[in-house]
XYZ file of N, CA and C in Angstrom:
762
model
N -0.251 -19.885 -11.142
C -0.916 -20.209 -9.992
C -0.493 -21.542 -9.159
N 0.557 -22.504 -9.502
C 0.788 -23.214 -8.736
C 1.792 -22.868 -8.310
N 2.579 -21.810 -8.227
C 3.358 -21.616 -6.606
C 2.776 -20.893 -5.194
N 1.416 -20.268 -5.728
C 0.583 -19.633 -4.767
C 0.031 -20.826 -4.131
N -0.468 -21.576 -4.636
C -0.944 -22.827 -3.691
C -0.160 -23.987 -3.146
N 1.152 -23.253 -3.585
C 2.592 -24.268 -2.483
C 2.418 -23.576 -1.317
N 1.783 -22.311 -1.426
C 2.650 -21.685 0.129
C 1.383 -21.813 0.703
N 0.412 -21.519 -0.475
C -0.868 -21.786 1.137
C -1.214 -23.244 1.745
N -1.028 -24.253 0.715
C -1.585 -25.614 1.374
C -0.501 -25.748 2.629
N 0.847 -24.713 2.975
C 1.623 -25.255 4.050
C 0.678 -24.958 5.320
N -0.016 -23.881 4.960
C -0.491 -23.588 6.386
C -2.669 -23.947 6.419
N -2.907 -24.806 5.374
C -4.118 -24.828 5.181
C -4.736 -25.351 6.697
N -6.065 -24.711 7.813
C -5.964 -25.085 8.792
C -7.276 -24.928 8.782
N -8.339 -25.515 9.670
C -9.815 -25.912 9.725
C -10.084 -24.623 10.170
N -8.890 -23.866 11.805
C -9.330 -22.645 12.208
C -9.362 -21.269 11.098
N -8.856 -21.560 9.620
C -9.488 -20.711 8.919
C -10.078 -20.420 8.034
N -11.138 -21.465 7.968
C -11.785 -21.906 7.153
C -13.435 -21.183 8.043
N -14.193 -20.678 6.570
C -15.182 -19.482 7.363
C -16.387 -19.869 6.007
N -17.700 -19.993 6.768
C -18.692 -20.491 6.021
C -19.278 -19.145 4.659
N -19.671 -19.485 3.631
C -19.521 -18.183 3.054
C -21.069 -17.342 3.754
N -20.897 -16.134 3.604
C -21.897 -15.740 4.278
C -22.722 -14.107 3.250
N -23.625 -14.538 1.998
C -23.868 -13.550 1.542
C -24.832 -12.641 2.119
N -24.857 -12.702 3.147
C -26.089 -11.382 3.867
C -25.264 -10.026 3.918
N -23.710 -10.352 4.573
C -23.305 -9.440 5.723
C -22.436 -8.465 4.271
N -22.977 -7.285 4.450
C -22.386 -6.459 3.583
C -20.407 -6.258 3.914
N -19.742 -6.006 2.753
C -18.204 -5.536 2.829
C -17.687 -4.169 2.866
N -19.455 -3.213 2.486
C -18.580 -2.190 2.366
C -17.770 -1.832 1.299
N -16.738 -0.702 1.100
C -15.914 -0.447 0.198
C -15.258 -2.219 -0.785
N -15.141 -2.776 0.230
C -14.255 -3.988 0.300
C -15.263 -4.777 -0.697
N -16.604 -4.576 -1.132
C -17.756 -5.430 -1.425
C -17.414 -6.145 -2.814
N -17.026 -7.355 -3.636
C -16.579 -7.812 -4.541
C -14.985 -7.763 -4.888
N -14.380 -7.215 -3.969
C -12.996 -7.234 -4.043
C -12.331 -8.225 -3.370
N -12.977 -8.626 -1.937
C -11.925 -9.788 -1.464
C -13.162 -11.020 -1.237
N -12.746 -12.092 -1.422
C -13.793 -13.387 -0.896
C -13.974 -13.020 0.305
N -15.075 -13.916 0.613
C -15.514 -13.779 2.333
C -16.140 -15.216 2.635
N -15.547 -16.524 1.620
C -16.320 -17.331 2.015
C -15.192 -18.484 2.208
N -14.034 -18.144 3.033
C -13.052 -19.209 3.691
C -11.993 -19.167 2.465
N -12.141 -18.556 1.033
C -10.960 -18.194 0.357
C -9.945 -16.846 0.549
N -9.092 -16.956 -0.282
C -8.306 -15.537 -0.549
C -8.261 -15.784 -1.515
N -8.123 -14.167 -2.052
C -7.593 -13.836 -3.366
C -5.554 -13.767 -3.730
N -5.399 -14.299 -4.889
C -4.082 -14.507 -5.178
C -3.302 -13.235 -5.152
N -2.774 -12.161 -5.019
C -1.598 -11.749 -5.486
C -0.443 -11.551 -5.629
N 0.459 -10.173 -5.629
C 1.793 -10.189 -5.281
C 1.981 -8.612 -4.664
N 3.110 -8.735 -3.512
C 3.498 -6.954 -2.990
C 4.920 -7.323 -4.281
N 4.484 -5.537 -4.164
C 5.016 -4.857 -5.286
C 5.699 -3.276 -5.070
N 6.812 -3.251 -5.669
C 7.515 -2.282 -5.660
C 8.060 -1.667 -7.020
N 7.731 -0.337 -7.422
C 7.879 0.419 -8.713
C 9.785 0.256 -8.709
N 10.070 0.362 -9.928
C 11.604 0.581 -10.256
C 11.997 1.005 -11.243
N 12.810 1.703 -10.926
C 13.394 3.228 -11.437
C 14.680 2.824 -12.433
N 14.973 3.648 -13.380
C 15.909 3.606 -14.207
C 17.250 4.224 -13.561
N 18.762 3.470 -13.952
C 19.936 4.580 -13.306
C 19.964 6.125 -13.413
N 19.664 6.401 -14.731
C 19.123 7.409 -14.967
C 17.933 8.765 -14.002
N 17.272 7.889 -13.884
C 16.418 8.521 -12.952
C 16.803 8.527 -11.532
N 17.628 7.869 -11.212
C 18.127 7.937 -9.978
C 19.037 8.771 -9.752
N 19.670 8.889 -10.534
C 20.736 10.079 -10.815
C 20.109 11.732 -10.843
N 19.377 11.473 -11.466
C 18.070 12.924 -11.591
C 17.307 13.014 -9.962
N 16.839 12.129 -9.571
C 16.500 12.500 -8.373
C 17.730 12.489 -7.276
N 18.925 12.153 -7.414
C 19.684 12.329 -6.694
C 20.464 14.055 -6.858
N 20.294 14.646 -7.600
C 20.396 16.208 -7.955
C 19.503 16.843 -7.409
N 18.202 16.598 -7.607
C 16.838 17.391 -7.369
C 16.819 17.499 -5.917
N 17.712 16.186 -5.146
C 17.528 16.159 -3.582
C 18.700 17.283 -3.257
N 19.837 17.362 -3.564
C 20.342 18.048 -3.352
C 20.192 19.559 -3.538
N 19.669 19.769 -4.241
C 18.895 21.338 -4.734
C 17.633 21.527 -3.419
N 17.252 20.852 -3.479
C 16.183 20.823 -2.344
C 16.966 21.109 -1.048
N 17.690 20.421 -0.906
C 18.411 20.841 0.531
C 19.407 21.895 0.350
N 19.048 22.654 -0.847
C 19.440 24.335 -0.873
C 18.683 25.714 -0.132
N 17.465 25.317 -0.769
C 15.990 26.226 -0.479
C 16.416 26.340 1.176
N 15.279 27.026 1.688
C 15.119 27.384 3.155
C 14.692 26.452 3.901
N 14.568 26.772 4.600
C 14.107 25.556 5.788
C 12.249 25.482 5.325
N 11.599 26.611 5.442
C 10.583 27.098 4.890
C 9.835 26.475 3.798
N 10.626 26.843 2.763
C 10.424 26.021 1.538
C 10.189 24.624 1.120
N 11.795 23.621 1.994
C 11.518 22.353 2.520
C 10.838 22.127 3.152
N 9.998 22.503 4.060
C 8.930 22.498 4.759
C 7.161 22.302 3.675
N 7.239 23.530 3.198
C 5.864 23.219 2.343
C 6.157 22.196 0.978
N 7.403 21.885 0.676
C 7.810 21.185 -0.443
C 6.824 19.811 -0.036
N 7.724 19.545 1.432
C 7.206 18.133 2.127
C 6.061 17.708 2.682
N 5.450 18.478 2.513
C 3.837 19.165 3.023
C 3.001 18.218 1.633
N 3.694 18.755 0.263
C 2.475 18.744 -0.904
C 3.305 17.055 -1.692
N 4.668 16.582 -0.790
C 5.101 15.538 -1.536
C 4.657 14.358 -1.433
N 4.745 13.410 -2.298
C 4.039 11.866 -2.583
C 5.055 11.138 -3.315
N 5.736 10.422 -2.643
C 6.831 9.345 -3.032
C 6.226 8.440 -4.444
N 4.977 8.273 -4.477
C 4.356 7.458 -5.557
C 4.055 8.426 -6.891
N 4.134 9.563 -6.676
C 3.411 10.820 -7.611
C 4.620 11.273 -8.238
N 4.626 11.628 -9.363
C 5.497 12.606 -10.472
C 5.524 14.170 -9.550
N 6.701 14.408 -8.919
C 6.947 15.796 -8.607
C 6.293 16.951 -9.786
N 5.389 18.126 -9.216
C 5.457 18.993 -10.020
C 6.498 19.864 -10.490
N 6.378 20.398 -11.745
C 7.951 21.362 -12.171
C 7.437 23.008 -11.037
N 8.960 22.847 -10.172
C 8.799 24.594 -9.497
C 10.305 24.701 -10.335
N 10.146 25.870 -10.125
C 11.836 26.555 -11.125
C 12.555 26.621 -9.976
N 12.268 26.808 -8.690
C 13.446 26.971 -7.987
C 13.962 25.069 -7.631
N 13.480 24.423 -8.066
C 14.073 22.800 -8.568
C 14.972 22.198 -9.457
N 14.433 22.855 -10.181
C 15.228 22.780 -11.840
C 15.847 23.498 -12.516
N 17.142 23.558 -12.298
C 17.836 24.174 -13.715
C 16.952 25.060 -14.395
N 16.997 24.232 -15.127
C 15.412 24.422 -16.490
C 14.591 23.470 -16.892
N 13.625 24.058 -17.570
C 12.589 23.125 -17.962
C 12.853 21.682 -18.590
N 13.788 21.387 -19.258
C 14.660 20.580 -20.268
C 15.241 19.504 -19.144
N 15.433 20.027 -18.171
C 15.835 19.071 -17.141
C 14.921 17.791 -16.293
N 13.939 19.012 -16.012
C 12.157 18.693 -15.335
C 11.970 17.117 -16.590
N 11.690 18.084 -17.710
C 11.147 16.864 -18.986
C 12.118 15.700 -19.203
N 13.561 15.892 -18.717
C 13.943 14.232 -18.652
C 13.647 13.687 -17.257
N 13.272 14.355 -16.263
C 13.083 13.858 -15.454
C 11.413 12.913 -14.740
N 10.776 13.841 -15.909
C 9.538 13.447 -16.036
C 9.323 12.055 -17.062
N 9.678 12.049 -17.882
C 10.421 11.169 -19.179
C 11.145 9.914 -18.474
N 11.856 10.349 -17.015
C 12.346 8.808 -16.755
C 11.328 7.910 -15.908
N 10.625 9.096 -15.005
C 9.692 8.690 -14.517
C 8.394 7.408 -14.990
N 8.151 8.379 -15.999
C 7.527 7.489 -16.967
C 7.700 5.791 -17.238
N 8.956 5.793 -17.311
C 9.616 4.853 -17.645
C 9.716 3.303 -16.498
N 9.196 3.899 -15.125
C 8.811 2.929 -14.251
C 8.130 1.807 -14.236
N 8.916 0.529 -13.682
C 8.173 -0.531 -14.188
C 7.462 -0.808 -12.649
N 7.009 -1.828 -12.396
C 6.483 -2.544 -11.190
C 6.707 -3.964 -11.050
N 7.655 -4.142 -10.066
C 7.792 -4.928 -9.794
C 7.934 -6.169 -8.702
N 7.388 -7.312 -8.827
C 6.412 -7.886 -7.985
C 8.015 -8.568 -6.996
N 7.396 -8.336 -5.326
C 8.628 -8.906 -4.338
C 7.841 -9.949 -4.071
N 7.150 -10.605 -3.710
C 6.544 -11.574 -3.067
C 5.168 -12.134 -3.668
N 4.929 -13.214 -3.215
C 3.508 -13.685 -4.035
C 2.500 -13.019 -2.524
N 1.563 -13.110 -2.610
C 0.389 -13.025 -1.369
C -0.694 -13.179 -1.252
N -1.602 -13.756 -0.527
C -2.979 -13.930 -0.579
C -3.992 -13.422 0.751
N -4.721 -13.351 -0.211
C -5.727 -11.802 0.883
C -7.286 -12.406 0.909
N -7.873 -12.365 2.323
C -9.155 -12.742 1.955
C -10.325 -12.307 3.438
N -11.137 -12.036 3.480
C -11.827 -11.963 4.627
C -12.679 -12.736 5.370
N -12.960 -12.998 6.634
C -13.605 -13.616 7.219
C -14.303 -12.799 8.727
N -15.840 -13.183 8.631
C -16.872 -12.597 9.463
C -16.624 -12.897 10.973
N -16.644 -11.377 11.458
C -16.197 -11.523 13.020
C -17.860 -11.551 13.792
N -18.149 -10.179 13.925
C -19.766 -10.125 14.193
C -20.456 -8.834 13.722
N -21.713 -8.854 13.292
C -22.624 -7.896 12.405
C -21.417 -7.400 11.007
N -21.136 -6.104 11.192
C -20.610 -5.856 9.819
C -18.993 -6.026 10.003
N -18.468 -6.464 10.900
C -17.244 -6.567 11.154
C -16.249 -7.988 10.561
N -15.430 -7.415 9.693
C -14.369 -8.603 8.993
C -12.931 -8.356 9.785
N -12.253 -9.681 9.788
C -11.300 -9.668 10.005
C -10.879 -9.879 8.752
N -9.167 -9.882 8.517
C -8.279 -10.207 7.350
C -7.889 -11.762 7.483
N -7.762 -12.492 6.350
C -7.000 -13.373 6.094
C -5.888 -12.974 5.323
N -4.697 -13.941 5.934
C -3.680 -13.119 4.633
C -2.209 -13.947 4.729
N -1.451 -14.265 3.669
C -0.652 -15.227 3.999
C 0.631 -14.583 2.604
N 1.556 -14.892 3.044
C 2.840 -14.866 2.498
C 3.712 -15.611 2.895
N 5.067 -15.588 1.712
C 5.841 -16.928 2.328
C 7.532 -15.965 2.227
N 8.154 -15.827 3.489
C 9.549 -14.876 3.229
C 10.487 -15.361 2.412
N 10.909 -14.410 1.621
C 12.012 -14.806 0.641
C 13.286 -15.564 1.215
N 13.445 -14.972 2.260
C 14.439 -15.630 2.713
C 14.940 -17.142 3.379
N 13.940 -16.995 4.411
C 13.949 -18.316 5.101
C 12.619 -18.966 4.649
N 11.799 -18.928 3.623
C 10.514 -19.598 3.080
C 9.874 -19.844 3.689
N 9.145 -19.486 4.819
C 8.546 -20.026 5.764
C 7.314 -19.427 5.857
N 6.227 -19.370 5.723
C 4.844 -18.837 5.355
C 4.555 -18.040 6.802
N 3.801 -17.395 6.726
C 3.088 -16.433 7.750
C 2.150 -15.618 7.043
N 1.203 -14.783 8.172
C 0.536 -13.650 7.970
C 1.095 -12.307 7.653
N 0.651 -11.637 7.008
C 0.906 -10.522 7.134
C 0.670 -9.538 8.120
N 1.018 -8.922 8.034
C 0.948 -7.335 9.452
C -0.912 -6.742 9.197
N -1.417 -6.664 8.076
C -2.673 -6.231 7.996
C -3.824 -7.391 8.267
N -3.447 -8.635 8.810
C -4.323 -9.358 9.837
C -4.620 -9.149 11.091
N -3.514 -8.034 11.835
C -3.789 -7.776 12.770
C -5.245 -6.385 13.085
N -5.558 -6.302 11.954
C -6.583 -5.240 11.798
C -8.002 -5.813 11.441
N -9.194 -5.316 11.613
C -9.959 -5.633 11.150
C -11.330 -4.408 10.754
N -12.039 -4.648 9.661
C -13.001 -3.718 9.034
C -14.321 -3.815 9.375
N -14.541 -2.620 10.085
C -15.752 -2.636 10.743
C -16.941 -1.645 9.136
N -17.842 -2.514 8.423
C -18.001 -2.025 7.167
C -19.374 -0.935 7.929
N -20.045 -1.315 8.852
C -21.407 -0.440 9.247
C -20.494 0.947 9.222
N -19.549 1.259 10.272
C -18.582 2.342 10.237
C -17.974 3.069 9.264
N -17.553 1.851 8.304
C -16.331 2.585 7.544
C -14.746 2.902 8.047
N -14.650 1.939 9.105
C -13.385 2.263 9.611
C -12.693 0.932 10.147
N -11.346 1.119 9.739
C -10.479 -0.003 10.220
C -10.135 0.516 12.066
N -9.970 -1.049 12.530
C -9.566 -1.232 13.654
C -8.140 -1.750 13.991
N -7.529 -1.590 14.671
C -5.959 -1.955 14.800
C -6.009 -2.083 15.885
N -4.675 -2.190 17.230
C -4.605 -1.884 18.480
C -4.180 -0.395 19.039
N -3.933 -0.059 17.639
C -3.636 1.268 17.984
C -5.038 2.508 18.079
N -6.526 1.893 17.904
C -7.405 3.275 17.677
C -7.437 2.314 16.675
N -8.952 3.300 16.085
C -9.863 3.204 14.730
C -8.949 4.315 13.697
N -9.173 3.838 12.726
C -8.174 4.513 11.237
C -9.801 4.781 10.764
N -9.724 6.487 10.266
C -10.965 6.627 9.587
C -10.603 7.235 8.390
N -12.153 7.413 7.449
C -11.710 7.029 6.078
C -11.383 8.914 5.691
N -11.191 8.793 4.392
C -11.247 9.929 3.338
C -11.215 9.323 1.889
N -11.919 10.167 0.477
C -11.598 9.178 -0.322
C -10.108 10.244 -0.914
N -9.858 9.241 -1.993
C -8.348 8.449 -2.679
C -8.767 9.071 -3.811
N -7.704 9.409 -4.808
C -7.921 9.626 -5.728
C -6.182 10.274 -6.159
N -5.966 9.201 -7.381
C -4.424 9.436 -7.958
C -4.897 9.450 -9.603
N -3.467 10.144 -10.287
C -3.609 10.628 -11.623
C -3.242 9.857 -12.533
N -2.873 9.766 -13.663
C -1.920 8.826 -14.488
C -0.175 9.382 -14.000
N 0.028 10.735 -13.181
C 1.413 10.517 -12.437
C 1.677 9.702 -11.599
N 1.285 8.954 -11.199
C 0.918 8.017 -10.099
C 1.797 6.702 -10.705
N 2.891 6.475 -9.602
C 3.803 5.016 -10.493
C 2.789 4.435 -10.733
N 2.223 4.142 -9.999
C 0.642 2.914 -10.278
C -0.267 3.236 -11.054
N -0.001 4.043 -11.453
C -2.003 4.655 -12.639
C -2.703 5.319 -11.953
N -3.843 6.055 -12.959
C -4.843 6.551 -11.743
C -5.600 5.428 -11.175
N -5.997 6.133 -10.213
C -6.661 5.147 -9.291
C -7.919 6.211 -8.219
N -9.192 5.072 -7.918
C -9.916 5.776 -6.969
C -9.935 5.213 -5.932
N -10.214 5.418 -4.956
C -10.517 4.395 -3.700
C -10.645 5.158 -2.416
N -10.345 4.885 -0.696
C -10.498 5.504 0.112
C -9.220 4.809 0.887
N -9.037 5.758 1.943
C -7.770 5.850 2.376
C -7.707 5.909 4.421
N -7.775 4.995 4.871
C -7.893 5.074 6.673
C -6.930 5.418 7.193
N -6.636 6.577 8.132
C -5.588 6.857 9.039
C -6.069 7.355 10.289
N -4.795 7.160 11.494
C -4.589 7.143 12.305
C -3.592 7.464 12.942
N -3.561 8.889 13.883
C -2.038 9.737 14.221
C -2.405 9.714 15.726
N -1.687 9.625 16.579
C -1.842 9.576 17.811
C -0.149 10.584 18.190
N -0.118 11.275 19.361
C 1.102 11.691 19.957
C 1.341 11.372 20.911
N 2.411 11.384 21.882
C 2.367 11.742 23.719
C 3.488 12.392 23.604
N 3.747 12.313 24.713
C 5.163 13.238 25.444
C 6.453 12.166 24.802
N 6.173 11.231 24.266
C 7.303 10.379 24.266
C 7.275 9.883 22.566
N 6.315 9.834 21.729
C 6.196 9.626 20.429
C 5.140 9.778 19.568
N 5.462 9.876 18.676
C 4.741 10.173 17.345
C 4.292 9.197 16.355
N 2.715 8.429 16.680
C 2.501 7.477 15.741
C 1.252 7.728 14.638
N 1.946 7.258 13.316
C 1.164 7.164 12.361
C 0.607 5.866 11.547
N -0.518 5.806 11.152
C -0.920 4.179 10.763
C -1.755 4.715 9.558
N -1.694 3.487 8.222
C -2.668 3.942 7.626
C -3.083 2.741 6.423
N -4.020 2.606 6.263
C -4.193 2.031 4.701
C -5.388 2.224 3.813
N -5.261 1.915 2.565
C -5.672 2.244 1.587
C -6.084 1.320 0.469
N -7.401 1.468 -0.394
C -7.500 0.207 -0.726
C -8.208 1.027 -2.044
N -7.530 1.012 -2.998
C -8.038 2.057 -4.656
C -7.816 0.683 -5.381
N -8.662 1.213 -6.582
C -8.301 0.657 -8.035
C -8.494 1.265 -9.029
N -7.356 0.905 -9.526
C -7.248 1.208 -11.404
C -8.573 1.722 -12.163
N -8.330 3.029 -12.934
C -9.776 3.319 -13.258
C -9.691 2.592 -14.716
N -8.778 1.754 -14.805
C -9.324 1.064 -16.427
C -9.333 -0.174 -15.945
N -9.685 -0.591 -14.514
C -10.573 -1.792 -14.137
C -9.770 -3.027 -14.219
N -8.247 -2.693 -14.714
C -7.779 -3.979 -14.358
C -6.818 -4.496 -13.058
N -6.900 -3.993 -11.332
C -6.301 -4.242 -10.990
C -7.002 -3.446 -9.827
N -6.338 -3.968 -8.673
C -7.147 -3.127 -6.926
C -5.724 -3.007 -6.257
N -5.698 -2.160 -4.956
C -4.332 -2.332 -4.130
C -4.595 -2.167 -2.845
N -3.893 -2.710 -2.345
C -3.944 -2.461 -0.781
C -2.702 -2.010 -0.400
N -2.594 -1.248 0.057
C -1.486 -0.165 0.788
C -1.293 -0.012 2.664
N -0.450 -0.182 2.975
C -0.707 -0.260 4.429
C 0.856 -0.095 4.956
N 0.719 1.133 6.087
C 2.120 1.808 6.130
C 1.856 1.920 8.084
N 2.858 1.696 8.375
C 3.147 2.564 9.512
C 4.186 3.195 10.495
N 4.221 3.709 11.140
C 5.396 4.606 11.438
C 5.146 5.227 13.215
N 6.285 5.262 13.626
C 6.847 5.972 14.966
C 7.957 6.298 15.081
N 7.764 7.715 15.655
C 8.894 8.665 15.743
C 9.454 9.299 17.132
N 10.334 9.189 17.939
C 10.659 9.804 18.989
C 10.307 11.318 18.919
N 9.276 11.565 19.788
C 8.966 13.181 20.044
C 9.959 13.922 20.155
N 11.071 12.919 21.394
C 12.170 14.088 21.745
C 13.301 13.870 20.738
N 13.935 13.119 20.068
C 15.193 13.222 18.929
C 14.396 13.051 17.903
N 13.719 12.685 17.409
C 12.822 12.548 16.086
C 13.171 11.655 15.562
N 14.198 10.737 15.677
C 14.621 9.602 15.709
C 13.400 8.026 14.767
N 13.504 7.551 14.027
C 12.668 6.721 13.665
C 12.774 5.724 14.860
N 11.588 5.073 15.778
C 11.401 4.162 16.646
C 10.950 2.228 15.565
N 9.819 2.897 15.055
C 9.877 1.592 14.186
C 8.662 1.895 12.709
N 9.165 1.126 11.957
C 8.234 1.924 10.455
C 8.382 0.528 9.685
N 7.267 0.753 8.730
C 7.383 -0.734 7.451
C 5.680 -0.045 7.207
N 5.751 -0.705 5.773
C 4.686 -0.793 4.645
C 4.689 -1.476 3.735
N 4.079 -1.585 2.666
C 3.808 -2.572 1.977
C 2.617 -1.919 0.599
N 3.175 -2.464 -0.756
C 1.530 -2.368 -1.281
C 1.407 -3.253 -2.371
N 0.200 -4.229 -2.043
C -0.226 -5.487 -2.703
C -1.083 -5.156 -3.617
N -0.777 -5.647 -4.439
C -1.600 -5.728 -6.137
C -2.189 -6.892 -6.345
N -3.683 -6.377 -6.901
C -4.633 -8.203 -6.889
C -5.213 -7.826 -8.454
N -5.049 -8.732 -9.261
C -6.123 -8.547 -10.523
C -8.043 -8.675 -9.901
N -8.517 -7.610 -10.870
C -9.568 -7.286 -10.309
C -10.415 -8.804 -10.560
N -10.022 -9.610 -11.768
C -10.639 -10.801 -11.873
C -9.464 -11.581 -11.829
N -9.548 -12.753 -10.699
C -8.689 -13.919 -10.771
C -9.120 -15.080 -9.655
N -8.808 -16.303 -9.935
C -8.747 -17.437 -9.234
C -8.718 -16.907 -7.711
N -9.642 -17.780 -7.162
C -9.238 -17.299 -5.673
C -8.857 -18.309 -5.247
N -8.359 -18.527 -4.077
C -7.534 -19.729 -3.058
C -8.269 -20.207 -2.088
N -8.499 -21.546 -2.156
C -9.473 -22.362 -0.751
C -8.564 -23.206 0.239
N -8.671 -21.585 1.158
C -7.801 -22.667 2.548
C -8.450 -23.917 3.523
N -9.908 -24.086 2.407
C -9.951 -25.479 3.150
C -9.934 -26.468 2.460
N -9.601 -26.414 1.541
C -9.457 -28.007 0.233
C -8.107 -27.547 -0.074
N -6.982 -27.921 0.732
C -5.798 -28.112 0.011
C -5.380 -28.614 -1.229
N -5.051 -27.732 -2.253
C -4.620 -28.339 -3.759
C -5.579 -28.228 -4.448
N -6.658 -27.394 -4.080
C -7.839 -27.290 -4.588
C -7.668 -25.969 -5.908
N -8.022 -26.506 -7.066
C -8.362 -24.766 -8.329
C -9.489 -24.641 -7.977
């Protein structure tokens, strides 16, 4: 924990301090993130796959490109990069090849990318803003995560960004998800005009074994004229369900 304390004490400031608000409900976030001026320490993570898997994935993409445009579209509508692809005879020379692919998928490891810390600060009524902090691996400078630009209305169960309201639906993942079986909720927003199509999403889920919970955020904007990407980004944050909190008001405290 010493490393995360060294990050947070760089930006410990009175403006980030809030008082404990025991009476305010935080909806689906209840019990996951602190609301008393502290932040929960975690890590941004990425899955890492074996070289053998990457070779099998490359071959799969080649076979996918050989399908008709209608078949490719049907595949992409169901495709989730975090979940094992189901067997389809059109995409595999035989079942044995798919079994190799599945075995290598199961070997994936979750790698920490950078330390993060996230908490909630009460704004008004049932609305909460997000406290967050991380350190850039290249510059070693500390800064908030982009989710700090969003707020959560626990009364309406919506997230609010500069683009509008993100609305909720239930989320469920099986053991075939690279992060394991999970349940939670996902909030999404999609907007389109004559120039661009934008999508934004945030998801909060927890492993069914009770070991960890995740916050996933993504943003994408494409030109409706050329279909080229204008802007995109995203990350997955992982937190233990039981861990020490970091106090922003008392630098160096444990």
